[in-house]
CSV table of C-alpha atoms in Angstrom, one decimal:
chain,number,residue,atom,x,y,z
I,48,UNK,CA,-33.8,56.7,-118.0
I,49,UNK,CA,-32.8,59.1,-115.5
I,50,UNK,CA,-29.4,57.9,-115.2
I,51,UNK,CA,-28.9,58.4,-119.2
I,52,UNK,CA,-30.1,62.0,-119.0
I,53,UNK,CA,-27.6,62.8,-116.3
I,54,UNK,CA,-24.6,61.0,-117.9
I,55,UNK,CA,-25.9,63.0,-121.1
I,56,UNK,CA,-25.6,66.4,-119.2
I,57,UNK,CA,-22.3,65.4,-117.3
I,58,UNK,CA,-21.0,64.8,-120.7
I,59,UNK,CA,-22.5,68.4,-122.1
I,60,UNK,CA,-20.6,69.9,-119.2
I,61,UNK,CA,-17.3,68.1,-119.3
I,62,UNK,CA,-17.1,69.4,-123.1
I,63,UNK,CA,-18.5,72.8,-121.6
I,64,UNK,CA,-15.5,73.2,-119.7
I,65,UNK,CA,-12.9,72.0,-122.3
I,66,UNK,CA,-14.3,74.3,-124.8
I,67,UNK,CA,-13.8,77.2,-122.0
I,68,UNK,CA,-10.2,76.4,-121.5
I,69,UNK,CA,-9.2,76.4,-125.1
I,70,UNK,CA,-11.1,79.7,-125.8
I,71,UNK,CA,-9.1,81.4,-122.3
I,72,UNK,CA,-5.8,79.8,-124.2
I,73,UNK,CA,-6.2,81.2,-127.8
I,74,UNK,CA,-7.4,84.9,-126.1
I,75,UNK,CA,-4.1,85.0,-124.1
I,76,UNK,CA,-2.6,83.9,-127.2
I,77,UNK,CA,-0.2,86.8,-128.8
I,78,UNK,CA,-1.4,85.7,-132.1
I,79,UNK,CA,-5.3,86.6,-130.9
I,80,UNK,CA,-6.4,90.1,-132.4
I,81,UNK,CA,-6.9,92.7,-130.5
I,82,UNK,CA,-10.0,94.2,-131.9
I,83,UNK,CA,-12.6,91.8,-133.7
I,84,UNK,CA,-12.7,92.3,-137.1
I,85,UNK,CA,-16.2,91.9,-138.5
I,86,UNK,CA,-17.6,90.0,-141.6
I,87,UNK,CA,-18.4,92.9,-143.7
I,88,UNK,CA,-14.8,94.8,-143.3
I,89,UNK,CA,-12.8,91.2,-144.4
I,90,UNK,CA,-15.2,91.5,-147.1
I,91,UNK,CA,-14.0,94.9,-148.1
I,92,UNK,CA,-10.6,93.8,-147.4
I,93,UNK,CA,-11.0,90.8,-150.3
I,94,UNK,CA,-12.3,93.1,-152.4
I,95,UNK,CA,-9.9,95.9,-152.2
I,96,UNK,CA,-7.1,93.2,-153.0
I,97,UNK,CA,-8.4,92.2,-156.2
């Protein structure tokens, strides 16, 4: 049982590392927005375009 739990934790750790690498790549890409947009701001923009 201990071995199964250890394997599961190692798998989670590997996926978290991969997720962190992908997030770092996204943040470095030129297409990444400089300022985060809240959901409220998005709704206001979509309402204005109607």
